[in-house]
Short mmCIF file of C-alpha atoms in Angstrom, two decimals:
data_model
loop_
_atom_site.label_atom_id
_atom_site.label_comp_id
_atom_site.label_asym_id
_atom_site.label_seq_id
_atom_site.Cartn_x
_atom_site.Cartn_y
_atom_site.Cartn_z
CA MET A 111 -3.06 -40.18 -34.12
CA PRO A 112 -3.86 -36.52 -34.84
CA PHE A 113 -5.97 -34.66 -32.34
CA PRO A 114 -7.61 -31.21 -32.41
CA THR A 115 -6.33 -28.09 -30.70
CA GLY A 116 -7.77 -26.79 -27.46
CA GLN A 117 -8.68 -23.56 -29.25
CA ARG A 118 -10.86 -25.41 -31.76
CA ILE A 119 -12.67 -27.26 -29.04
CA MET A 120 -13.30 -24.21 -26.91
CA ALA A 121 -14.46 -22.23 -29.95
CA LYS A 122 -17.40 -24.64 -30.09
CA CYS A 123 -18.34 -23.57 -26.57
CA ARG A 124 -18.45 -19.81 -27.02
CA LYS A 125 -21.71 -17.93 -27.01
CA THR A 126 -20.21 -14.99 -28.90
CA PRO A 127 -16.63 -14.33 -30.07
CA ASP A 128 -16.15 -11.30 -27.86
CA GLU A 129 -17.86 -12.51 -24.69
CA PHE A 130 -15.39 -12.37 -21.81
CA ASP A 131 -17.22 -13.46 -18.67
CA CYS A 132 -15.01 -16.43 -17.78
CA ASN A 133 -17.69 -17.96 -15.53
CA ARG A 134 -20.25 -18.03 -18.35
CA ARG A 135 -18.18 -18.15 -21.50
CA TYR A 136 -18.34 -21.89 -22.00
CA SER A 137 -21.58 -22.64 -20.17
CA ALA A 138 -23.41 -23.27 -23.46
CA CYS A 139 -21.19 -26.24 -24.33
CA ASN A 140 -22.90 -29.05 -26.18
CA ASP A 141 -21.36 -32.01 -24.35
CA THR A 142 -22.53 -34.54 -26.96
CA ARG A 143 -20.91 -32.62 -29.79
CA ILE A 144 -17.64 -32.03 -27.94
CA ALA A 145 -17.44 -35.57 -26.61
CA GLN A 146 -17.02 -36.75 -30.19
CA ILE A 147 -13.80 -34.70 -30.41
CA PHE A 148 -12.15 -35.78 -27.18
CA PRO A 149 -10.54 -39.22 -26.74
CA VAL A 150 -13.06 -42.00 -26.11
CA ASN A 151 -10.85 -44.12 -23.81
CA PHE A 152 -11.80 -42.02 -20.80
CA ASP A 153 -11.27 -43.30 -17.26
CA PRO A 154 -13.44 -41.29 -14.81
CA PHE A 155 -11.51 -42.54 -11.79
CA LEU A 156 -8.13 -41.59 -13.25
CA ALA A 157 -9.46 -38.19 -14.34
CA GLU A 158 -10.56 -37.32 -10.81
CA HIS A 159 -7.41 -38.83 -9.32
CA ARG A 160 -5.05 -36.87 -11.57
CA PHE A 161 -6.85 -33.59 -12.23
CA GLY A 162 -8.90 -33.21 -9.06
CA TYR A 163 -8.75 -34.37 -5.45
CA GLY A 164 -9.75 -37.93 -6.16
CA PRO A 165 -13.08 -39.76 -6.08
CA SER A 166 -15.84 -38.79 -3.69
CA THR A 167 -18.37 -40.91 -1.84
CA THR A 168 -21.11 -38.36 -2.58
CA VAL A 169 -20.22 -36.73 -5.93
CA ALA A 170 -20.33 -38.56 -9.26
CA PRO A 171 -17.12 -38.46 -11.32
CA PRO A 172 -16.98 -36.74 -14.75
CA GLU A 173 -18.35 -38.73 -17.66
CA ASN A 174 -15.79 -37.53 -20.20
CA VAL A 175 -13.26 -34.79 -20.86
CA ALA A 176 -15.95 -32.53 -22.30
CA ASP A 177 -17.77 -32.80 -18.98
CA MET A 178 -14.62 -31.61 -17.20
CA VAL A 179 -14.16 -28.64 -19.52
CA SER A 180 -17.84 -27.70 -19.32
CA GLU A 181 -17.76 -27.77 -15.52
CA LEU A 182 -14.83 -25.35 -15.49
CA GLY A 183 -16.86 -22.94 -17.59
CA ARG A 184 -19.83 -22.91 -15.26
CA ALA A 185 -20.38 -20.63 -12.28
CA ASP A 186 -18.04 -21.05 -9.32
CA HIS A 187 -20.62 -22.41 -6.87
CA ALA A 188 -18.03 -23.68 -4.37
CA ARG A 189 -16.74 -20.16 -3.82
CA SER A 190 -20.17 -18.86 -2.86
CA ALA A 191 -21.12 -21.97 -0.87
CA PHE A 192 -18.02 -21.79 1.33
CA GLU A 193 -17.12 -18.14 1.47
CA VAL A 194 -13.80 -16.55 2.26
CA PRO A 195 -14.21 -12.81 3.02
CA PRO A 196 -12.82 -10.05 0.81
CA PHE A 197 -9.35 -8.62 1.41
CA GLN A 198 -11.08 -5.53 2.83
CA VAL A 199 -11.68 -7.50 6.05
CA LEU A 200 -7.94 -7.65 6.66
CA GLN A 201 -7.48 -3.99 5.74
CA ASP A 202 -10.15 -2.93 8.22
CA ALA A 203 -8.62 -5.07 10.96
CA LEU A 204 -5.18 -3.60 10.25
CA ALA A 205 -6.51 -0.04 10.49
CA LEU A 206 -8.28 -0.75 13.77
CA ARG A 207 -5.29 -2.53 15.29
CA ILE A 208 -2.95 0.31 14.32
CA ARG A 209 -5.31 2.77 16.01
CA PHE A 210 -5.50 0.75 19.23
CA ASN A 211 -1.73 0.17 19.36
CA SER A 212 -1.06 3.85 18.74
CA TYR A 213 -3.35 4.88 21.58
CA ALA A 214 -1.79 2.27 23.89
CA ARG A 215 1.72 3.58 23.20
CA LYS A 216 0.68 7.14 23.96
CA HIS A 217 -1.16 6.22 27.17
CA PRO A 218 0.66 3.16 28.53
CA ASP A 219 -0.18 3.71 32.20
CA THR A 220 -3.86 4.56 31.89
CA ALA A 221 -6.82 2.20 32.08
CA GLU A 222 -7.86 3.33 28.60
CA GLY A 223 -4.40 2.63 27.19
CA LYS A 224 -4.34 -0.86 28.70
CA GLU A 225 -7.81 -1.54 27.32
CA ALA A 226 -6.67 -0.39 23.87
CA LEU A 227 -3.71 -2.79 24.01
CA LYS A 228 -6.04 -5.59 25.03
CA LYS A 229 -8.28 -4.86 22.05
CA ALA A 230 -5.31 -4.80 19.67
CA ARG A 231 -4.22 -8.22 20.90
CA GLY A 232 -7.81 -9.43 20.59
CA ILE A 233 -7.86 -8.48 16.91
CA LEU A 234 -4.74 -10.57 16.32
CA ARG A 235 -6.26 -13.49 18.22
CA ASP A 236 -9.51 -13.27 16.28
CA MET A 237 -7.69 -13.12 12.94
CA ARG A 238 -5.75 -16.25 13.86
CA LYS A 239 -9.07 -18.03 14.44
CA GLU A 240 -10.46 -16.70 11.17
CA HIS A 241 -7.39 -17.98 9.35
CA SER A 242 -8.13 -21.52 10.54
CA HIS A 243 -11.74 -21.08 9.41
CA TRP A 244 -10.54 -20.09 5.90
CA PHE A 245 -8.52 -23.30 5.80
CA VAL A 246 -11.66 -25.28 6.59
CA GLN A 247 -13.61 -23.43 3.89
CA THR A 248 -10.89 -24.24 1.39
CA GLN A 249 -11.07 -27.92 2.30
CA LEU A 250 -14.85 -27.92 1.98
CA ARG A 251 -14.60 -26.48 -1.52
CA ARG A 252 -12.30 -29.35 -2.45
CA ILE A 253 -14.36 -32.04 -0.74
CA THR A 254 -17.72 -31.02 -2.26
CA ALA A 255 -16.59 -29.93 -5.74
CA THR A 256 -18.53 -31.52 -8.60
CA HIS A 257 -15.18 -32.07 -10.28
CA GLY A 258 -12.02 -31.03 -8.48
CA MET A 259 -10.08 -29.46 -11.34
CA ARG A 260 -11.07 -25.87 -10.52
CA GLU A 261 -9.83 -26.38 -6.97
CA ARG A 262 -6.57 -27.88 -8.21
CA LEU A 263 -6.11 -25.00 -10.65
CA THR A 264 -6.67 -22.48 -7.87
CA ALA A 265 -3.96 -24.18 -5.79
CA PHE A 266 -1.66 -24.38 -8.83
CA TRP A 267 -1.93 -20.68 -9.69
CA ALA A 268 -1.74 -19.62 -6.03
CA ASN A 269 1.62 -21.39 -5.92
CA HIS A 270 2.72 -19.88 -9.24
CA PHE A 271 1.91 -16.40 -7.92
CA THR A 272 3.13 -16.94 -4.36
CA ALA A 273 2.63 -13.96 -2.05
CA ARG A 274 2.56 -13.95 1.74
CA GLY A 275 2.74 -11.49 4.59
CA GLY A 276 5.70 -11.27 6.92
CA GLY A 277 4.23 -10.57 10.34
CA GLY A 278 1.37 -9.18 12.35
CA LEU A 279 -2.02 -9.56 10.70
CA LEU A 280 -0.39 -9.87 7.27
CA ARG A 281 0.79 -13.39 8.09
CA PHE A 282 -2.88 -14.44 7.71
CA ALA A 283 -3.48 -12.62 4.41
CA SER A 284 -2.62 -15.30 1.85
CA PRO A 285 -6.05 -17.02 1.71
CA LEU A 286 -7.74 -13.66 1.13
CA TYR A 287 -5.22 -12.79 -1.60
CA VAL A 288 -5.83 -16.11 -3.35
CA ASP A 289 -9.59 -15.66 -3.22
CA ALA A 290 -9.43 -12.07 -4.50
CA ALA A 291 -6.60 -12.12 -7.07
CA VAL A 292 -6.20 -15.74 -8.17
CA ARG A 293 -9.44 -17.72 -8.06
CA PRO A 294 -11.66 -15.32 -10.10
CA HIS A 295 -9.20 -15.47 -13.02
CA VAL A 296 -8.22 -19.15 -13.27
CA THR A 297 -10.61 -19.67 -16.21
CA GLY A 298 -9.94 -16.32 -17.88
CA ARG A 299 -6.94 -14.99 -19.76
CA PHE A 300 -3.48 -15.24 -18.31
CA ALA A 301 -2.85 -11.51 -18.79
CA GLU A 302 -5.70 -10.67 -16.43
CA LEU A 303 -4.57 -13.22 -13.85
CA LEU A 304 -1.03 -11.84 -14.09
CA THR A 305 -2.17 -8.24 -13.66
CA ALA A 306 -4.47 -9.04 -10.73
CA CYS A 307 -1.70 -10.84 -8.84
CA VAL A 308 1.18 -8.50 -9.64
CA THR A 309 -0.74 -5.39 -8.59
CA HIS A 310 -2.30 -6.86 -5.44
CA PRO A 311 -1.17 -5.11 -2.22
CA LEU A 312 0.08 -8.37 -0.68
CA MET A 313 2.33 -9.09 -3.67
CA LEU A 314 3.62 -5.51 -3.63
CA ASP A 315 4.48 -5.84 0.05
CA TYR A 316 5.94 -9.34 -0.30
CA LEU A 317 8.39 -8.32 -3.03
CA ASP A 318 9.22 -4.90 -1.52
CA GLN A 319 7.63 -2.94 -4.34
CA ASN A 320 6.10 -0.49 -1.85
CA THR A 321 9.53 1.02 -1.22
CA SER A 322 10.77 1.05 -4.83
CA VAL A 323 11.55 4.58 -6.02
CA GLY A 324 12.61 5.69 -9.49
CA PRO A 325 16.19 7.09 -9.41
CA ASN A 326 15.01 10.34 -10.99
CA SER A 327 11.57 10.53 -9.43
CA ARG A 328 10.32 13.40 -7.30
CA VAL A 329 10.65 11.29 -4.17
CA ALA A 330 14.27 10.41 -5.01
CA LYS A 331 15.17 14.10 -5.20
CA ARG A 332 13.83 14.89 -1.75
CA ARG A 333 16.30 15.57 1.03
CA ASN A 334 17.09 12.60 3.26
CA ASN A 335 15.43 10.12 0.90
CA ARG A 336 16.93 6.70 1.65
CA ARG A 337 14.87 4.60 -0.72
CA GLY A 338 16.01 3.41 -4.13
CA LEU A 339 14.96 1.24 -7.03
CA ASN A 340 13.95 -2.29 -5.99
CA GLU A 341 14.14 -4.98 -8.67
CA ASN A 342 12.44 -7.83 -6.77
CA LEU A 343 9.02 -7.63 -8.39
CA ALA A 344 10.40 -7.08 -11.88
CA ARG A 345 12.78 -10.03 -11.57
CA GLU A 346 10.11 -12.41 -10.32
CA VAL A 347 7.62 -11.32 -12.97
CA LEU A 348 10.15 -12.16 -15.69
CA GLU A 349 11.76 -15.20 -14.09
CA LEU A 350 8.84 -16.88 -12.31
CA HIS A 351 5.56 -15.48 -13.55
CA THR A 352 6.04 -15.08 -17.32
CA LEU A 353 9.15 -15.84 -19.42
CA GLY A 354 10.81 -18.36 -17.11
CA VAL A 355 14.29 -18.61 -15.64
CA ASP A 356 15.80 -19.32 -19.07
CA GLY A 357 13.68 -16.70 -20.84
CA PRO A 358 15.00 -14.18 -23.40
CA TYR A 359 15.75 -11.31 -21.00
CA ASP A 360 18.80 -9.88 -19.29
CA GLN A 361 19.65 -7.70 -16.32
CA ASN A 362 18.92 -4.53 -18.28
CA ASP A 363 15.36 -5.77 -18.95
CA VAL A 364 14.95 -6.43 -15.23
CA ARG A 365 16.08 -2.91 -14.36
CA GLU A 366 13.95 -1.25 -17.03
CA LEU A 367 10.88 -3.18 -15.94
CA ALA A 368 11.60 -2.23 -12.34
CA LYS A 369 11.56 1.43 -13.38
CA LEU A 370 8.24 0.91 -15.13
CA PHE A 371 6.80 -0.63 -11.98
CA THR A 372 7.70 2.34 -9.78
CA GLY A 373 4.57 3.92 -8.42
CA LEU A 374 2.88 0.60 -7.65
CA SER A 375 2.31 0.78 -3.93
CA ALA A 376 -0.15 0.36 -1.08
CA THR A 377 -1.55 2.42 1.75
CA ARG A 378 -0.50 1.82 5.34
CA HIS A 379 -3.62 -0.32 5.63
CA TYR A 380 -2.68 -2.27 2.49
CA GLY A 381 -5.14 -0.89 0.04
CA PHE A 382 -3.76 -0.47 -3.49
CA LYS A 383 -2.39 2.98 -4.30
CA PHE A 384 -0.47 4.31 -7.30
CA ARG A 385 2.04 7.00 -6.32
CA PRO A 386 3.12 9.20 -9.27
CA ALA A 387 5.80 10.90 -7.16
CA MET A 388 7.70 7.58 -6.98
CA THR A 389 7.62 6.85 -10.71
CA GLU A 390 10.69 7.06 -12.91
CA PRO A 391 10.13 9.71 -15.61
CA GLY A 392 10.73 8.94 -19.28
CA ALA A 393 10.35 5.87 -21.47
CA GLU A 394 11.78 2.46 -20.60
CA THR A 395 12.72 -0.38 -22.95
CA VAL A 396 11.81 -3.98 -22.08
CA LEU A 397 12.62 -6.83 -24.49
CA GLY A 398 13.44 -4.31 -27.18
CA LYS A 399 10.13 -2.42 -26.96
CA SER A 400 9.87 1.13 -25.68
CA TYR A 401 7.06 1.95 -23.29
CA GLY A 402 5.70 5.48 -23.21
CA ALA A 403 7.15 8.34 -21.26
CA ASP A 404 3.79 9.00 -19.58
CA GLY A 405 4.15 5.94 -17.36
CA GLY A 406 1.34 5.11 -14.98
CA LEU A 407 -0.99 2.16 -14.71
CA THR A 408 -1.83 2.14 -18.42
CA THR A 409 1.81 1.57 -19.30
CA ILE A 410 2.20 -1.09 -16.60
CA ARG A 411 -0.81 -2.96 -17.94
CA ALA A 412 0.62 -2.71 -21.45
CA VAL A 413 3.96 -4.27 -20.53
CA LEU A 414 2.23 -7.04 -18.54
CA ASN A 415 -0.03 -7.80 -21.51
CA ASP A 416 2.99 -8.01 -23.81
CA LEU A 417 4.82 -10.31 -21.42
CA ALA A 418 1.71 -12.50 -21.19
CA ARG A 419 1.60 -12.83 -25.01
CA HIS A 420 5.27 -13.73 -25.40
CA PRO A 421 6.05 -17.22 -26.83
CA ALA A 422 8.46 -17.85 -23.95
CA THR A 423 5.61 -17.26 -21.51
CA ALA A 424 3.42 -19.71 -23.43
CA ALA A 425 6.14 -22.37 -23.20
CA HIS A 426 6.80 -21.66 -19.51
CA ILE A 427 3.11 -21.89 -18.55
CA ALA A 428 2.57 -24.97 -20.70
CA ARG A 429 5.51 -26.76 -19.09
CA LYS A 430 4.36 -25.90 -15.56
CA LEU A 431 0.82 -27.14 -16.25
CA ALA A 432 2.14 -30.36 -17.78
CA VAL A 433 4.54 -30.99 -14.90
CA HIS A 434 1.89 -30.33 -12.26
CA PHE A 435 -0.87 -32.42 -13.78
CA VAL A 436 0.81 -35.11 -15.88
CA SER A 437 4.46 -35.84 -15.17
CA ASP A 438 7.65 -34.42 -13.70
CA THR A 439 9.16 -35.06 -17.14
CA PRO A 440 6.44 -34.25 -19.71
CA SER A 441 7.12 -34.81 -23.40
CA GLY A 442 8.00 -31.94 -25.68
CA ASP A 443 4.93 -32.79 -27.74
CA LEU A 444 2.60 -32.23 -24.79
CA ILE A 445 4.27 -28.93 -23.90
CA ASP A 446 4.18 -27.73 -27.51
CA HIS A 447 0.52 -28.68 -27.82
CA VAL A 448 -0.53 -26.67 -24.76
CA ALA A 449 1.76 -23.76 -25.69
CA GLY A 450 0.28 -23.70 -29.17
CA ALA A 451 -3.25 -23.43 -27.77
CA TYR A 452 -2.05 -20.63 -25.48
CA LEU A 453 -0.61 -18.59 -28.36
CA ARG A 454 -3.51 -19.15 -30.76
CA SER A 455 -6.04 -18.12 -28.11
CA ASP A 456 -4.10 -15.08 -26.85
CA GLY A 457 -3.46 -16.68 -23.48
CA ASP A 458 -6.96 -18.06 -22.92
CA LEU A 459 -6.44 -20.46 -20.01
CA MET A 460 -9.55 -22.48 -20.80
CA ALA A 461 -8.08 -23.27 -24.22
CA CYS A 462 -4.89 -24.41 -22.48
CA TYR A 463 -6.78 -26.71 -20.12
CA ALA A 464 -8.73 -28.21 -23.03
CA ALA A 465 -5.47 -28.78 -24.93
CA LEU A 466 -3.92 -30.41 -21.87
CA LEU A 467 -6.88 -32.71 -21.30
CA GLU A 468 -7.26 -33.76 -24.91
CA HIS A 469 -3.62 -34.85 -25.30
CA PRO A 470 -3.08 -38.65 -25.22
CA GLU A 471 -0.57 -38.34 -22.36
CA ALA A 472 -3.06 -36.60 -20.06
CA LEU A 473 -5.00 -39.71 -19.12
CA GLN A 474 -2.39 -42.39 -19.60
CA ALA A 475 -2.80 -45.10 -16.98
CA LYS A 476 0.73 -44.84 -15.59
CA VAL A 477 0.77 -42.74 -12.41
CA THR A 478 4.02 -40.89 -11.79
CA ASN A 479 3.54 -37.66 -9.83
CA MET A 480 3.60 -37.71 -6.04
CA ARG A 481 0.87 -35.71 -4.37
CA PRO A 482 2.14 -32.76 -2.33
CA PRO A 483 1.05 -32.84 1.33
CA ASP A 484 -1.71 -30.25 0.93
CA GLU A 485 -3.23 -32.23 -1.93
CA PHE A 486 -2.78 -35.53 -0.09
CA VAL A 487 -4.72 -34.26 2.94
CA SER A 488 -7.57 -32.86 0.81
CA ALA A 489 -7.78 -36.05 -1.25
CA ALA A 490 -7.99 -38.10 1.94
CA LEU A 491 -10.81 -35.94 3.31
CA ARG A 492 -12.70 -36.25 0.03
CA SER A 493 -12.28 -40.02 -0.20
CA LEU A 494 -13.35 -40.49 3.43
CA GLY A 495 -16.43 -38.34 2.99
CA VAL A 496 -15.67 -36.12 6.00
CA THR A 497 -18.73 -33.93 6.53
CA ALA A 498 -18.94 -30.16 6.40
CA GLN A 499 -20.57 -30.16 9.84
CA ARG A 500 -17.60 -31.96 11.39
CA LEU A 501 -15.01 -29.65 9.87
CA GLN A 502 -16.94 -26.49 10.67
CA GLN A 503 -17.19 -27.52 14.34
CA MET A 504 -13.41 -27.54 14.71
CA ASP A 505 -11.80 -24.82 16.78
CA LEU A 506 -8.37 -23.31 16.23
CA ALA A 507 -6.65 -25.84 18.50
CA MET A 508 -8.09 -28.77 16.54
CA VAL A 509 -7.22 -27.28 13.15
CA ARG A 510 -3.67 -26.76 14.38
CA LYS A 511 -3.43 -30.28 15.75
CA ILE A 512 -4.99 -32.17 12.84
CA PHE A 513 -3.88 -30.00 9.91
CA PHE A 514 -1.44 -27.11 10.41
CA ARG A 515 1.22 -28.96 12.43
CA PRO A 516 1.12 -32.15 10.33
CA LEU A 517 1.37 -30.15 7.10
CA GLN A 518 4.38 -28.36 8.56
CA LEU A 519 6.00 -31.72 9.35
CA MET A 520 5.19 -32.99 5.87
CA GLY A 521 7.04 -30.01 4.46
CA GLN A 522 4.19 -27.85 3.15
CA PRO A 523 2.82 -25.33 5.65
CA TRP A 524 -0.43 -24.00 4.26
CA LEU A 525 0.13 -21.23 1.66
CA ALA A 526 3.56 -20.51 3.16
CA PRO A 527 6.42 -21.55 0.85
CA ALA A 528 9.91 -20.40 1.75
CA GLY A 529 10.31 -18.14 -1.28
CA PRO A 530 8.47 -16.52 -4.21
CA ASP A 531 9.15 -19.55 -6.43
CA GLY A 532 6.54 -21.46 -4.41
CA PHE A 533 6.59 -25.10 -3.45
CA GLY A 534 8.47 -27.46 -5.75
CA GLU A 535 6.83 -30.06 -7.97
CA ALA A 536 9.55 -32.74 -8.02
CA ASP A 537 8.95 -35.88 -5.99
CA SER A 538 12.29 -35.36 -4.26
CA VAL A 539 10.84 -32.30 -2.52
CA TRP A 540 8.26 -34.42 -0.70
CA ALA A 541 9.83 -37.89 -0.46
CA THR A 542 11.91 -37.14 2.63
CA PRO A 543 12.11 -39.41 5.70
CA GLN A 544 10.35 -36.83 7.89
CA GLY A 545 7.74 -36.08 5.24
CA ILE A 546 6.85 -39.72 4.61
CA SER A 547 6.78 -40.48 8.34
CA ALA A 548 4.45 -37.52 8.96
CA ARG A 549 2.11 -38.68 6.17
CA LEU A 550 1.85 -42.17 7.62
CA ASP A 551 1.23 -40.84 11.12
CA TRP A 552 -1.50 -38.50 9.83
CA ALA A 553 -3.12 -41.22 7.74
CA VAL A 554 -3.40 -43.54 10.74
CA THR A 555 -4.50 -41.02 13.37
CA ALA A 556 -6.40 -38.15 11.69
CA PRO A 557 -9.36 -40.02 10.11
CA ALA A 558 -10.49 -41.40 13.48
CA GLN A 559 -10.38 -37.87 14.90
CA LEU A 560 -12.52 -36.59 12.05
CA MET A 561 -15.14 -39.34 11.84
CA ALA A 562 -17.19 -41.12 14.49
CA ASP A 563 -17.43 -44.22 12.31
CA LEU A 564 -14.63 -45.08 9.91
CA PRO A 565 -15.65 -46.83 6.68
CA ASP A 566 -15.13 -50.55 6.25
CA PRO A 567 -11.57 -50.84 4.87
CA ARG A 568 -12.62 -53.68 2.54
CA ASP A 569 -15.01 -51.29 0.78
CA PHE A 570 -12.91 -48.17 1.23
CA VAL A 571 -9.89 -49.64 -0.54
CA HIS A 572 -11.92 -50.06 -3.75
CA SER A 573 -13.80 -46.75 -3.62
CA THR A 574 -10.53 -44.92 -2.99
CA LEU A 575 -8.17 -46.81 -5.29
CA GLY A 576 -10.67 -47.95 -7.90
CA GLY A 577 -9.77 -51.06 -9.85
CA ARG A 578 -6.08 -50.58 -9.16
CA VAL A 579 -5.75 -52.18 -5.74
CA PRO A 580 -2.31 -53.76 -5.28
CA GLU A 581 -2.32 -57.15 -3.60
CA ALA A 582 -0.36 -55.90 -0.58
CA VAL A 583 -2.81 -53.03 0.03
CA GLN A 584 -5.79 -55.38 -0.31
CA PHE A 585 -4.17 -57.69 2.24
CA ALA A 586 -3.64 -54.79 4.65
CA ALA A 587 -7.27 -53.69 4.27
CA ASN A 588 -8.46 -57.20 5.10
CA THR A 589 -6.14 -58.09 7.96
CA ALA A 590 -5.06 -54.92 9.82
CA GLU A 591 -5.63 -55.03 13.57
CA THR A 592 -7.97 -52.02 13.58
CA ARG A 593 -9.97 -50.01 11.09
CA ALA A 594 -7.84 -46.97 11.82
CA VAL A 595 -4.66 -48.81 10.90
CA ALA A 596 -6.24 -50.28 7.77
CA ILE A 597 -7.51 -46.88 6.59
CA GLY A 598 -4.13 -45.36 7.33
CA LEU A 599 -2.26 -47.99 5.30
CA ILE A 600 -4.60 -47.43 2.34
CA LEU A 601 -4.10 -43.67 2.44
CA ALA A 602 -0.35 -44.06 2.89
CA SER A 603 -0.02 -46.55 0.04
CA PRO A 604 1.92 -45.50 -3.09
CA ARG A 605 -1.25 -46.06 -5.14
CA PHE A 606 -3.03 -43.30 -3.21
CA GLN A 607 0.04 -41.07 -2.87
CA ARG A 608 0.67 -40.91 -6.61
CA ARG A 609 -1.55 -39.62 -9.36
#
């Protein structure tokens, strides 16, 4: 059966052709008109289960696909309701800690020096507590979301553009990076999301761009200069962020792009700074196109825009979206459909999401993908109806005990993948003996620690699994020795684990 393109559908939602505010662009959607275009065999439970964090005890599910698309186009209320501070908070803390540590080193035996060291350690301690609070805020956004797709998209793109700090205060920076560089752009154009992430100070530090120096730059010609060209950022932009590992580029393109990126840097307090003295002079050629000899941020934005528009990027992004939301082995037709919407809309991500949702495979009843640990935990909290008050009362020790350590055992420490390629999507990544054991242990023990009164398992099994309750799970809900065990078996069941 033929079906329309995501671009056509989203064109019906625009206020004006050139309006760009991604939080308002589709807010004028006429749901009745669009609902006639989307498939009519819509399953609200499956939609929330596959594209969000599952059903909620307090929030009604979407009525149709048009409802889901419209919600994405509205204002991001969850972000303002459960705030994560700007990256500036970390920069200020870094500056203050550097000052205290410097004074302590210069005056190690004085009372003032010892007090300065105490204050420096206090800043680290306070930031560790704040980091746990940001985790709670993230969970609350997921639990209370009208529809969970925006939250899932934020997690998806945060993983696509993985960046994390190595030590000190920077180890706590990832949530602030995600909130500043990723979340505001998940419903905009890919080129703007790409630029925001690639030029963020945390990404520049993570991929060693801060020390990359053009071979013929002014810095390179200085006496005793020990820095050289670093290709890390350029390679990951081509291989992970845009064209894909099998994309149409070679080592020369990597090196030329690395030269174009020289100058991208950060201050010692991790504010963004462009350093002309580090830039490679002259034009560079990437994918057969020459980029101006003037260099600078304008040229860097130009090459990122061109990479974002490339057909290989469209195919790479389409495949990743399809794998994450639909199946580890999506059909070529689904990938082509999303990639086509991407190219026709000049990388408009909302058009891609509409194309993904409208495709017949998107809401097929067969569940195949295994939820990663982070998603599993959030889905459990949402299905249980854990309150904001309870989560916000938790101190650092409780967040570590109930969330951080279990997620580590499950194989997915929060926002901390082992490398820039992020966490894997394949079921084999998560279906390990330790990972499965940790999930079962969490499912049985954590809910009782988070709720004074657990729900009746006989009701919970239906609200959580909908009309798809396997006989064995129903039996466990009815006959388990305790409510905690029954709830745990429901949450640990394959029906809940897969979406």
